[in-house]
Structure formats: C-alpha cells, structure tokens
XYZ file of C-alpha atoms in Angstrom:
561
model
C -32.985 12.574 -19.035
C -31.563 9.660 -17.144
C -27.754 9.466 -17.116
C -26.021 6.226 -16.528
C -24.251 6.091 -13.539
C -20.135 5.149 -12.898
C -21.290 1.513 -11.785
C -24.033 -0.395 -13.260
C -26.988 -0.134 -10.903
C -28.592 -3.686 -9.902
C -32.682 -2.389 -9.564
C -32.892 -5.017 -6.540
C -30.885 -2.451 -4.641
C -32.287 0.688 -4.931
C -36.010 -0.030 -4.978
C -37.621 -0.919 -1.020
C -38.306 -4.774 -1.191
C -41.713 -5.443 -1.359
C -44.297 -5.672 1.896
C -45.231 -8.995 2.747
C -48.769 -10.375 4.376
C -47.044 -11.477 7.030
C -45.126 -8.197 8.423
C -47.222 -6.533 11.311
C -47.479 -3.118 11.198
C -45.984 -2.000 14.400
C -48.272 1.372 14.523
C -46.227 2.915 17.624
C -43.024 2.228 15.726
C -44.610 3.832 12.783
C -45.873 6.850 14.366
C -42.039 7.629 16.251
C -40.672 7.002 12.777
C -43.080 9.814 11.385
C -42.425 11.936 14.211
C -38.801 12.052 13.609
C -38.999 12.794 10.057
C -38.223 16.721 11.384
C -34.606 15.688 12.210
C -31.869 15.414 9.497
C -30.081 12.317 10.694
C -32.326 8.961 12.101
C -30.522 5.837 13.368
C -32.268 2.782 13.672
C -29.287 0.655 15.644
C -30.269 -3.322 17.133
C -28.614 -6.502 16.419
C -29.682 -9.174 13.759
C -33.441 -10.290 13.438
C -35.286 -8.060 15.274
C -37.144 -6.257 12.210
C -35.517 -3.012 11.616
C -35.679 -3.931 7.358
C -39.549 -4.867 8.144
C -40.456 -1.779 9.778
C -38.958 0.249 7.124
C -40.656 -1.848 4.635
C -43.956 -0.950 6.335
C -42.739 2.907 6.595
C -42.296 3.118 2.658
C -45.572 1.464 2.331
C -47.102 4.326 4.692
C -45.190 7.091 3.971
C -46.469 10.213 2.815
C -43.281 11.682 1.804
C -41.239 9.607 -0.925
C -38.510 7.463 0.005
C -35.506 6.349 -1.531
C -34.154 3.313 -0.611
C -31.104 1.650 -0.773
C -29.985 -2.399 0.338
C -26.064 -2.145 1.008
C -23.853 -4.907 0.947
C -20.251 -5.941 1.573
C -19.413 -4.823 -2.142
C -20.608 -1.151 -0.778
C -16.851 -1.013 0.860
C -15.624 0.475 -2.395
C -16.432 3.906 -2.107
C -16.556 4.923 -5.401
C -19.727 2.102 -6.222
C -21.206 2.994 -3.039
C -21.711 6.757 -4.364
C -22.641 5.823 -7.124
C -25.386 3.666 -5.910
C -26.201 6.152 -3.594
C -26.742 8.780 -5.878
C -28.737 6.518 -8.386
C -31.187 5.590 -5.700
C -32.059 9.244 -5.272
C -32.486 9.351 -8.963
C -35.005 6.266 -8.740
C -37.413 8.486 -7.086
C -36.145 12.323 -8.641
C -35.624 11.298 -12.101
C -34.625 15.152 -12.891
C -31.315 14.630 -10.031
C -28.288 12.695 -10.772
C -26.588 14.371 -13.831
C -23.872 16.903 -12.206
C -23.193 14.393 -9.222
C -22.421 11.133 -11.764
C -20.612 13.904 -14.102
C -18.435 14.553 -10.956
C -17.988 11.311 -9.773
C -17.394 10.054 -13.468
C -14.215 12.413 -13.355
C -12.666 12.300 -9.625
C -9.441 10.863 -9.026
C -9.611 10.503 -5.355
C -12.095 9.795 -2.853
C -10.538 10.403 0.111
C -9.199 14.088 -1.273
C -12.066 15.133 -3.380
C -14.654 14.004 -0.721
C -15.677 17.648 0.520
C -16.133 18.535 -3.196
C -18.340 15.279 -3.896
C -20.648 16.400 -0.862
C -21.103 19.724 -1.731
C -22.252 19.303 -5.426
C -24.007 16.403 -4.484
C -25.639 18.506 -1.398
C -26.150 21.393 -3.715
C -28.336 19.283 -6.703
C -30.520 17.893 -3.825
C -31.094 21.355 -3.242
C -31.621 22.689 -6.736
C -33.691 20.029 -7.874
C -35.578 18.333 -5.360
C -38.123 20.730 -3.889
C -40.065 18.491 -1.677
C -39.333 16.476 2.099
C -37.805 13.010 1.312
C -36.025 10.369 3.569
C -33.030 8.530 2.178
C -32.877 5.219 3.932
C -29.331 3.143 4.264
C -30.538 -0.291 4.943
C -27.848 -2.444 6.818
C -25.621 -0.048 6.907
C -23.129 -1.896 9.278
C -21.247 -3.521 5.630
C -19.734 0.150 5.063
C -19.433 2.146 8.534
C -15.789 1.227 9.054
C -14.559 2.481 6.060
C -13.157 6.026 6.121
C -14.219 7.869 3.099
C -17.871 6.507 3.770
C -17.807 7.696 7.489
C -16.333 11.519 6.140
C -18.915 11.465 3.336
C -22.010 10.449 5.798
C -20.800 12.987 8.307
C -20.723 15.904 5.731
C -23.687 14.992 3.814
C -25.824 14.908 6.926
C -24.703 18.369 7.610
C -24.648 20.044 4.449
C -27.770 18.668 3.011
C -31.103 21.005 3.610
C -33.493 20.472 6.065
C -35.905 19.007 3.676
C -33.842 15.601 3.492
C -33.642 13.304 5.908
C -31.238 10.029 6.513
C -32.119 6.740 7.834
C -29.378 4.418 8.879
C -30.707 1.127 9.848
C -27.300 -0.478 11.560
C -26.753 -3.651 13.734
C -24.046 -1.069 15.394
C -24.231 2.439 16.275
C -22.546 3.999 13.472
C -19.385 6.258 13.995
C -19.968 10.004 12.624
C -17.123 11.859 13.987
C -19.554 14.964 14.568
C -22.536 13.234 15.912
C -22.008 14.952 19.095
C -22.611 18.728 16.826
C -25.507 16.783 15.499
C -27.050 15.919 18.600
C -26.412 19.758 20.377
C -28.577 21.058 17.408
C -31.091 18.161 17.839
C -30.666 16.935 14.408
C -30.393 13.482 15.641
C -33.276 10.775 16.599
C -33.054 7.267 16.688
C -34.483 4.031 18.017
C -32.531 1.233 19.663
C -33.199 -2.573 20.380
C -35.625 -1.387 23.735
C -37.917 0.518 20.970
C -38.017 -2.199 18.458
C -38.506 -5.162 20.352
C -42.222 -6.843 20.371
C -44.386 -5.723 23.070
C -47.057 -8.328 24.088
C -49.886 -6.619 22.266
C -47.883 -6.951 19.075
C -47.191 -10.808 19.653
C -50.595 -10.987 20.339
C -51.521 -9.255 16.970
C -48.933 -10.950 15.189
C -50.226 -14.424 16.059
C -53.990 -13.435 14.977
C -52.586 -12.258 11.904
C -50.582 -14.965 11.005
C -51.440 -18.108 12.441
C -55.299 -17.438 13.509
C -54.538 -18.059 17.063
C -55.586 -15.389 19.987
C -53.690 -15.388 22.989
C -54.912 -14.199 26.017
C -52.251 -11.209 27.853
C -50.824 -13.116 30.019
C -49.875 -16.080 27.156
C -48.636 -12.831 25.491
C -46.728 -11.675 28.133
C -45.275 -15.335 28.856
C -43.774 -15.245 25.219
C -42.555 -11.668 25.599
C -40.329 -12.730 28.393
C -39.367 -16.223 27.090
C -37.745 -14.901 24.103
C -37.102 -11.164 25.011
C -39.102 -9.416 22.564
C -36.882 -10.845 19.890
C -39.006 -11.047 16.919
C -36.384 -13.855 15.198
C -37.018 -15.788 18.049
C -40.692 -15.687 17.851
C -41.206 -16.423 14.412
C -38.203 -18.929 14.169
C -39.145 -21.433 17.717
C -42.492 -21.824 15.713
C -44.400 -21.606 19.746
C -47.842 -22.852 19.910
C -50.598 -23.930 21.994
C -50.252 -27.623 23.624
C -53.390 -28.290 25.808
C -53.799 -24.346 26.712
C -50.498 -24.103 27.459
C -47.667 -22.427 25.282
C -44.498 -24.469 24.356
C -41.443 -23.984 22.585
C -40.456 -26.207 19.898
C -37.021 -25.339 20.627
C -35.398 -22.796 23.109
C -35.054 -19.334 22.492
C -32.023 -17.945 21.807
C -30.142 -15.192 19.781
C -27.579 -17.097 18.462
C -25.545 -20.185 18.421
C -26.671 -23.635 18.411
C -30.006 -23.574 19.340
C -31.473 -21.515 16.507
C -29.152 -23.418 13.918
C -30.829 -26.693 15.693
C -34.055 -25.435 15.272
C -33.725 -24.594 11.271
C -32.523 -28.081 10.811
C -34.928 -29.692 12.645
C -38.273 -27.628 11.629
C -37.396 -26.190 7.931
C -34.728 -28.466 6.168
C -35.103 -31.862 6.981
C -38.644 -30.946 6.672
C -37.735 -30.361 2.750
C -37.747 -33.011 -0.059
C -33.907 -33.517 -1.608
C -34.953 -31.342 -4.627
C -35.925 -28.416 -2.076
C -33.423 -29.275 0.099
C -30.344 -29.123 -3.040
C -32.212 -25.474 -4.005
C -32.221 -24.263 -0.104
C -28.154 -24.778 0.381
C -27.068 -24.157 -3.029
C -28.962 -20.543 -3.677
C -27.764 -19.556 -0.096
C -24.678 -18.633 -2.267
C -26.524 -15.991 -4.389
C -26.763 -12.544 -2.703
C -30.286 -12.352 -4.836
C -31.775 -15.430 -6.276
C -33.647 -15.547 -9.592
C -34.581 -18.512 -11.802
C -32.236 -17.588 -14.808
C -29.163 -17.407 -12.465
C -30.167 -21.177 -11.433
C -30.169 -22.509 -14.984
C -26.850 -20.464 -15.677
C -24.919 -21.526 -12.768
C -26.426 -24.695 -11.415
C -27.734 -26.717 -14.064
C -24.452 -27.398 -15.217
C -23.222 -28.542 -12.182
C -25.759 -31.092 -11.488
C -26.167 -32.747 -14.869
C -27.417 -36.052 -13.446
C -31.014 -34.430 -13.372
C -32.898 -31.610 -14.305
C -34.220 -29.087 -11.641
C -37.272 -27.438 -11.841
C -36.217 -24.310 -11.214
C -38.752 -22.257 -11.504
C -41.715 -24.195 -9.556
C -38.836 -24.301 -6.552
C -38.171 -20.813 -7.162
C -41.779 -20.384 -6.780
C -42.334 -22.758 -3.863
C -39.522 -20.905 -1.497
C -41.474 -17.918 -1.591
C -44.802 -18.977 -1.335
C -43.972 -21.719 1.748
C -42.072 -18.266 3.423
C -38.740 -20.377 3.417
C -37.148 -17.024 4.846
C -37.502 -15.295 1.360
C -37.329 -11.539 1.136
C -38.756 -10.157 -2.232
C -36.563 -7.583 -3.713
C -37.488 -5.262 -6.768
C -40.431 -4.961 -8.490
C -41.437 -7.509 -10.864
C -40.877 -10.605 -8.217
C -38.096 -12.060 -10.337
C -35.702 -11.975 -7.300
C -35.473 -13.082 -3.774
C -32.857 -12.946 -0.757
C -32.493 -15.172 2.227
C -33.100 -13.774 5.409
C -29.418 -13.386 6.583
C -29.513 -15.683 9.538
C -31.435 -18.242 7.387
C -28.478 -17.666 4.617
C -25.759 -18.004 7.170
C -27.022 -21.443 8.366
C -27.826 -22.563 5.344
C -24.136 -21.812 4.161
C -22.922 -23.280 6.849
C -24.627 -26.453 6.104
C -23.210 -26.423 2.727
C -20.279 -26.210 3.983
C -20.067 -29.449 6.286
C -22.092 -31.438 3.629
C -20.648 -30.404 0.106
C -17.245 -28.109 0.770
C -16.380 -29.171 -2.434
C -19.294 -27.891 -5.009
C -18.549 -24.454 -2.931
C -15.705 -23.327 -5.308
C -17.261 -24.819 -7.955
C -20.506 -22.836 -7.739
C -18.435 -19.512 -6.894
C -16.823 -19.931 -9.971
C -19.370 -20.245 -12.196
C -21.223 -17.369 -10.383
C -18.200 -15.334 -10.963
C -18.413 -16.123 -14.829
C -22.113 -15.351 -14.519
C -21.230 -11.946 -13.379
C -18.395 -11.272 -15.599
C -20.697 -11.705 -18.498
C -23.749 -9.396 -17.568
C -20.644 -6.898 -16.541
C -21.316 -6.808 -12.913
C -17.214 -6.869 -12.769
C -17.487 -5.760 -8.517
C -18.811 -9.008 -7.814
C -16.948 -11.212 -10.026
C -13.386 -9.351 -8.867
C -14.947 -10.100 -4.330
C -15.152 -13.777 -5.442
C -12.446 -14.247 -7.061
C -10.406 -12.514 -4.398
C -12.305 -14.554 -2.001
C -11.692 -18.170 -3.291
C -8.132 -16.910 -4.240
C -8.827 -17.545 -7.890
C -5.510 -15.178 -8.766
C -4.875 -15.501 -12.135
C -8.911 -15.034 -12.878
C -8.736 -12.131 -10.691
C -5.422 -10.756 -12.987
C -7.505 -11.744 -16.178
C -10.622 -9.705 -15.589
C -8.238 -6.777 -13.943
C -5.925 -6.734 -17.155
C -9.457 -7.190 -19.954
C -11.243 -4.067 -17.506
C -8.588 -1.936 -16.138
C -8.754 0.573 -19.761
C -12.429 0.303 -19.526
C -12.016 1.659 -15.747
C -9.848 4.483 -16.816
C -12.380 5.284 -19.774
C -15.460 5.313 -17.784
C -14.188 7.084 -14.867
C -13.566 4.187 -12.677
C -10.197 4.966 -12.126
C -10.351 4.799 -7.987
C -11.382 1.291 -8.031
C -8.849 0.407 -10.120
C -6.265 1.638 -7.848
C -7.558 -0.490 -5.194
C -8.205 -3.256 -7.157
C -4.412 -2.786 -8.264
C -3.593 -2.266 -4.712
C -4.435 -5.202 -3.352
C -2.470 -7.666 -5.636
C 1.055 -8.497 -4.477
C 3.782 -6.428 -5.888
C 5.573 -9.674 -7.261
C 2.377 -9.985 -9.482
C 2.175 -6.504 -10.451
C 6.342 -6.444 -11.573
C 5.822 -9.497 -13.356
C 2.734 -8.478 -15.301
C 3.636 -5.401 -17.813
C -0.322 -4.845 -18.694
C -0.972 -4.506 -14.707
C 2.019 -1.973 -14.588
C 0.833 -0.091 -17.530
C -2.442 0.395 -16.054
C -1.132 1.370 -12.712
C 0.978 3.592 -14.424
C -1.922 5.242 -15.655
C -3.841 5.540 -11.891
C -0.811 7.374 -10.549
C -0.066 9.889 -13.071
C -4.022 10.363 -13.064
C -3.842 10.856 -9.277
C -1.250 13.132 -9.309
C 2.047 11.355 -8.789
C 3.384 11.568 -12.253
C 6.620 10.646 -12.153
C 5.879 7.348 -10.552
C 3.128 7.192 -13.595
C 6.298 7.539 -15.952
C 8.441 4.698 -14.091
C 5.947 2.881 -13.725
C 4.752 2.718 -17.767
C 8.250 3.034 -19.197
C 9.088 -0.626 -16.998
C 5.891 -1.711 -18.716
C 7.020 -0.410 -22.667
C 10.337 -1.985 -22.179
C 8.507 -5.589 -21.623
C 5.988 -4.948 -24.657
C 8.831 -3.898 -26.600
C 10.916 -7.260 -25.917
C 7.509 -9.277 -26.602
C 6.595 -7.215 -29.408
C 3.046 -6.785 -28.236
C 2.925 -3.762 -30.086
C -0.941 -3.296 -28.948
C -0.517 -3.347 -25.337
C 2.855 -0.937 -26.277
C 0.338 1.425 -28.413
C -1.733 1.978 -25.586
C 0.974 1.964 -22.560
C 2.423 5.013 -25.257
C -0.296 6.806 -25.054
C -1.063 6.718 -21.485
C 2.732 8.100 -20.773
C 2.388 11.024 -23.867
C -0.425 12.266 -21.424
C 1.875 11.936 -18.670
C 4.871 13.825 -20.194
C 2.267 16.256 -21.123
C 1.271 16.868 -17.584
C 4.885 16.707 -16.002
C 5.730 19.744 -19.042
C 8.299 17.861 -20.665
C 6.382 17.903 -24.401
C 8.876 16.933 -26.269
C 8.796 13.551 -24.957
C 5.169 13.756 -24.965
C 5.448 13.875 -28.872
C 8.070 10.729 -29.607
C 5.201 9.151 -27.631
C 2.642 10.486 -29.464
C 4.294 9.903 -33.143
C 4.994 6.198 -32.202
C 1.596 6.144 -30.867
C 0.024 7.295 -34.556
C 2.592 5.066 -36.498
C 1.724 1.870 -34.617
C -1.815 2.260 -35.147
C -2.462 4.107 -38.030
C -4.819 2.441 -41.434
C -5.997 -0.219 -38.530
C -9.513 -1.507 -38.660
C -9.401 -2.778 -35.085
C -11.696 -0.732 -32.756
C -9.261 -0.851 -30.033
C -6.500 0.689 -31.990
C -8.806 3.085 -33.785
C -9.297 4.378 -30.309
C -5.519 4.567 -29.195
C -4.695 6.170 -32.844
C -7.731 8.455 -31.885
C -6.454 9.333 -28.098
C -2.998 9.870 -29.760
C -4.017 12.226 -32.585
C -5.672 14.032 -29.168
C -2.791 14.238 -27.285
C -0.478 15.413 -29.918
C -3.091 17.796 -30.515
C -3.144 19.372 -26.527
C 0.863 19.735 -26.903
C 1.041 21.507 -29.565
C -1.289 23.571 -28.214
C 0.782 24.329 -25.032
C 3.166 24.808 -27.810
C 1.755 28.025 -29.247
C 1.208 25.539 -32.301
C -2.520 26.309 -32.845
C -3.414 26.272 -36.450
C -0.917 23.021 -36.598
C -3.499 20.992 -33.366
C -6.612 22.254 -34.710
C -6.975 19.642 -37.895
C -5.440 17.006 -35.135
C -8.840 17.597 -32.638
C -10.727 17.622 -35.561
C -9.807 14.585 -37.114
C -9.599 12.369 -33.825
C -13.485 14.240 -33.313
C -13.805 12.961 -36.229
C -12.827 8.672 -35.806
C -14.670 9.130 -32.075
C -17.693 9.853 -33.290
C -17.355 7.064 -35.831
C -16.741 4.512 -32.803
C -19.332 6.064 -31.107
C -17.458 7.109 -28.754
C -19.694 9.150 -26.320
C -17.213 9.498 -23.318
C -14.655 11.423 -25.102
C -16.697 13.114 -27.512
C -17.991 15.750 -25.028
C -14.373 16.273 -23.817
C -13.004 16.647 -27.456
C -15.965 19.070 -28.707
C -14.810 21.290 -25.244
C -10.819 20.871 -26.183
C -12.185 21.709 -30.146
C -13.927 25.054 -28.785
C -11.278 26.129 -26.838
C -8.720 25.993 -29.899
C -11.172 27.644 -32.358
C -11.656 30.701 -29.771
C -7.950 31.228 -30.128
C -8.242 31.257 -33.796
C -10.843 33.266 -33.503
C-alpha cells in the first residue's frame, strides 16, 4: 500500500521525461554509463547544454536495471521536501518501499540533528525491501549541493546504502561530499566530465543524418567539432548547414552571452506569429507548462482575445520550440533552461510589468491545488509580504499536523522579527516549532506573548488553539499543573461547537489532559478522556492522530490491565 508522502509529490518530477526522436544515442556514452553501474556513487559534472539530461534520458530508455528518477529544482533547497521527493521517487519504481522512511520523516523535528537517523532507516528499507540492482538518478543536482543537510545526507546515504544501489548526480558543478576522497580510495566513485560528454565528429555526423537528412563527410564533421567545441547547445542552436558544399554558421558559436541570445531572437522568435510569440515569453514563467495552467493564469490577463491554448500548446512541442516532455501522459512540458532564461529575459525588457502580474496569479494557482512550496518561493520572490503572512498563518497548523513542522521553522525564519512580534498567529505557531524542537521554554514565551494578544482581541479561536499548543508544552517542561488550566480553558472554549476546527482543538485538549493525568498516576480518571477524544477523531476523520491516540489508548489500558 502506497503511503502519501510529507509533501505532495508533482508526477512530472519523479518519472524520467520522455525520449525524444531527435536525441542521438551516444552508444560510447551509454556503454561507460553501464560499465559504471558497479560503483555506488556516479557523477556526471559539465556546464549547461551539453546533454547530460539527454543521455540519461537515453540510459532509462536502455537500461536493464530500473531507474528512479528524479528532476530537482530550486524549491529542492528545503530539505525536508527534498526527502520527501526523494524517497517518493524510489517508491515510483518499488511500490512496496516508502512507508517507515515517510513515517520517520512525517515525525522529525530537525533535519540537521536527526539526519544520521533519517539515513539509516532510509538505508535500511532499501535494504529490506528492494532486492534487486537499481540506479537513483539526481538530475540537475547543482539547485541543492550548497545546502548543508543535503550535502550530510548525500554523503551518508552513498555510504550506508548496499552495494546493490547506485547514485547518479548529473551537476553543472562537481558536487561537494565531504568524504568523496574515502569514496574514491575504495573505488566507489566514477564519473564523466565535459571531455567525455562532448560530441565527437562521428556523433555530429550521426546526429545530422538523423535529424536533418544531411551526411557530412569527416572532415565537414571535424570542421564543426572544432568550430563549436563539441558543445552540443551550440550545434543544435547555430542551426549550421551546407551553403554551396561548404558549412556556415548562421550565427557564431558560443557558450554564452550575446551571441546565443542573438541567435534565438533572430532564428526562433521573430520567426513566431504574435500569438506564438505571447505563448513563448509568457509560459517561460511556468517551471512545467500545461494547457489548464494557461487558461487559469493567462486567460484572465489577456481578456482582449482568446488564446488557443491548446493548439499552441500543441504546436511548441511538435515545431521542437526547446520543449522537454515531462511525465507520462504528455500533458506537460519544460523549456530547455537556456531557452527559458532568454525567453525571460525578453519578457523582461518588453513587458516588466505583466511579470508580477502573472506571478501572482501563478501563486494563487498553486495555493489552490495545495502546492503551498511554490506559492510561499514566489511570493517571497516578488516580495508579496502580507500574501506570504496569509498563506503562512491559513498553513502553519496544517504544517504542524502533517509533520511539516521543519519547513515551518524556516518559513517562520525568514520573516522579519518586527512581523513576527506584531502578528500573534505567527508567534503562536512559532511557539509551537520551538517547544517541538526542543527549546521549550522559548515555546512558552513565545505562545503566552501570543495568548495575551488573542485575549485583548478576543479571538477566542486562535486563543483555543495557541492553549493547547502551550498545555503540551507545560506538559513537556513537567510543570502539569499549568498544563491543566490550559487544558480546562482549552475544553471550555470549545466545547458543544460544531466547527471542525474547534472540534479538533476540543479533541487535542481532551488528549492532552488525558497524557497529564497520566504522568499523574491518574489512570482510571485519563482513560475515558483518550477514549472520548478517539472517539470525536475518528468522527473528523482524523487519520493523523488516530494512530497516535489508539498507541496512547493501549498504553493506558495495559496499566489497567
């Protein structure tokens, strides 16, 4: 059985994007790939454009072995979604691995001090459950090598896992594993670099028959190979051809900078007609583009006239306007990144100001289909502050519920402390992250600042819940009398509501009167206060606290017993 993971899991990024006509399969590159499949650890390392996603692409479509795959972005940075997606892109190909890892990772409280324990489980299901040699591969993983947990958890995995996995970290950079060099001695380690990937002249050579029906003799091959380096970008973008026998440029090679932006202007958008042209820079915005996204987010923003979405949807991919297919049922494309980059750039000295407006309205777009990660990077981002307070202050409890409650702290983190002392709801829920992460006492200060301002507005709600959150705090700092005044309030605020939300806080209250009088000695007095709250949970539906509750429940009736 499947079990939902701590983040919800976009398909687009855990599933290999699909192999298109035009990729060349590079059968040398193939072959050392294969051949390194005995090592634990492979890097793939070379700047932008010169096929490392294409040759992996090809490798999953070759492979023998299965593959899980994985396309990281800047969102990754938050370690606690990018172990989340990394375990649910195992579980896309082992259906039967996930549940003890997302269990643990539901319920840590740090990162950066449970880390060792997160590898080891996480090591140890691999081991227990998948019985077979399988490659894990990181795609672009230069979005998440500088941050510090990620680095320690990369490092450990790689040398706890068993020898029957094996990681691929495609990289424009070398990545940084602190014991590469213990890697290496006990040659664990293999790799290719920009020398191995760049086009030889028999690939150009193969790659124009392929694509373009023309046949170049070895030395027209070689003459390309040395005009633009082996730089595969550079071939496919200077769009070379034959002039009288002869092979010309269209425009000059180069890596970066002016001449390739020249070149996309020239040769693919003023080639475009203004429809085209509207969809290229305005869906360079989207990480993935699919037609509903368009209607949601752009119609409204161009009301003078209607867009056929879907036939330019249609038309990017099938013209190979730079369009990666991602997932399965070709509802979604990405840019190529270089092509993205321009085109963003574009957008930017044309229309600067339909920017905010479309991030806005693709921040709305997420916020609705609860993909909260992206909506909270662009409103951070654009600045959009009191959106960004808004969907901290309607998620944060959610957070703490579902065991998100180390990317609330950096969430929480990362506002300025004026906000956070002028916003009680932002202080209760930080409140809640530090007693939860083990510094109760700042926990306390924190919610008590936050009761006193519900009290004064008589938000009783927001006071229910702040309540609650400091009971369990008293309860783990020992002092339970306190812990019950909480507690009491708690049940008297809330009690005979029909709200859901309250139901829940009367529920958690009843709960945590329950575990003190427990502590207390009080057992016959806590066990008709777990069974009642049991009782309202499973009402609600409740199926996050319902396994805790039923464990708390068993526990009381073996004392009893």
């Amino acid at each position: 059985m499947r079990i939902e993971t701590v983040f919800p899991i976009s398909k687009t990024k855990i599933i290999a994007p699909r192999r298109r006509a035009e990729i060349v399969t590079r059968h040398r590159l193939i072959e050392n790939i294969h051949s390194l499949l005995n090592k634990k650890l492979i890097l793939i390392s070379a700047p932008a454009g010169y096929g490392k996603t294409s040759l992996l692409i090809d490798m999953v479509d070759k492979s023998e072995i299965p593959i899980c795959w994985l396309s990281l972005d800047i969102l990754d940075q938050e370690p606690q979604r990018f172990l989340s997606y990394f375990i649910a892109c195992v579980q896309e190909r082992f259906p039967a691995f996930g549940a003890e890892s997302i269990s643990m990772l539901m319920n840590v409280i740090s990162i950066e001090k449970e880390n060792e324990r997160l590898v080891v489980a996480l090591t140890n299901e691999i081991y227990g459950t998948i019985h077979e040699h399988f490659a894990i591969v990181l795609d672009d993983y230069q979005f998440i090598d500088s941050v510090p947990e990620v680095r320690l958890f990369i490092n450990r995995f790689t040398q706890l896992v068993g020898e029957h996995c094996h990681l691929i970290l495609a990289s424009r950079l070398l990545p940084y594993l602190s014991d590469l060099h213990l890697l290496v001695a006990r040659d664990q380690v293999g790799g290719m670099s920009l020398e191995d990937l760049t086009f030889s002249s028999e690939e150009i050579r193969t790659l124009f028959a392929q694509n373009s029906a023309q046949f170049l003799s070895v030395d027209e091959a070689e003459e390309i190979a040395r005009k633009t380096d082996g730089w595969i970008t550079s071939i496919a973008l200077t769009g070379l051809s034959f002039v009288e026998g002869s092979i010309t440029q269209k425009s000059p090679a180069a890596k970066t900078g002016i001449e390739l932006y020249d070149y996309f202007t020239r040769e693919v958008l003023e080639r475009q007609n203004q429809n085209m042209r509207e969809f290229l820079l305005l869906t360079s915005l989207f990480d993935d583009v699919n037609i509903s996204q368009c209607i949601a987010v752009l119609d409204p923003l161009i009301p003078d006239r209607h867009l056929d979405w879907s036939s330019l949807f249609d038309t990017v991919q099938k013209n190979n306007l730079f369009a990666i297919p991602v997932g399965i049922d070709g509802m979604y494309f990405r840019y190529h990144h270089l092509f993205q980059e321009y085109l963003q750039t574009k957008l930017q000295e044309e229309k600067p100001q339909i920017i905010r407006d479309v991030m806005l309205k693709l921040a709305s777009y997420y916020f609705e289909r609860k993909d909260l990660e992206k909506a909270h990077h662009i409103y951070e981002n654009i600045g959009e502050q009191s959106a960004l307070i808004a969907l901290i202050e309607e998620t944060g409890t959610d957070f703490i519920l579902n065991g998100r409650i180390v990317t609330l702290g950096n969430w929480l983190e990362r506002l300025p402390i004026s906000v956070l002392q002028q916003n009680p709801r932002l202080l209760s829920l930080q409140g809640a992250v530090a007693y939860t992460q083990g510094d109760v006492q700042l926990g306390i200060s924190l919610l008590s600042q936050a009761e006193t301002e519900f009290r004064a507005r008589q938000d009783f709600q927001n006071l229910a819940g702040t309540l609650v959150r400091r009971a369990a705090a008293y309860r783990e700092l020992g002092d339970l009398s306190l812990a019950l005044n909480d507690a009491d309030e708690v049940i008297t605020l809330t009690l005979g509501s029909s709200k859901a939300d309250l139901q829940i806080m009367y529920a958690a209250a009843l709960r945590v009167k329950g575990l003190v009088l427990f502590r207390m000695g009080k057992t016959f007095d806590a066990l008709p206060l777990f069974e009642n709250s049991l009782q309202l949970l499973a009402s609600l539906n409740d199926e996050i606290h319902i396994p805790i509750l039923e464990m708390e429940l068993g526990a009381v009736n073996y004392t009893l017993a």
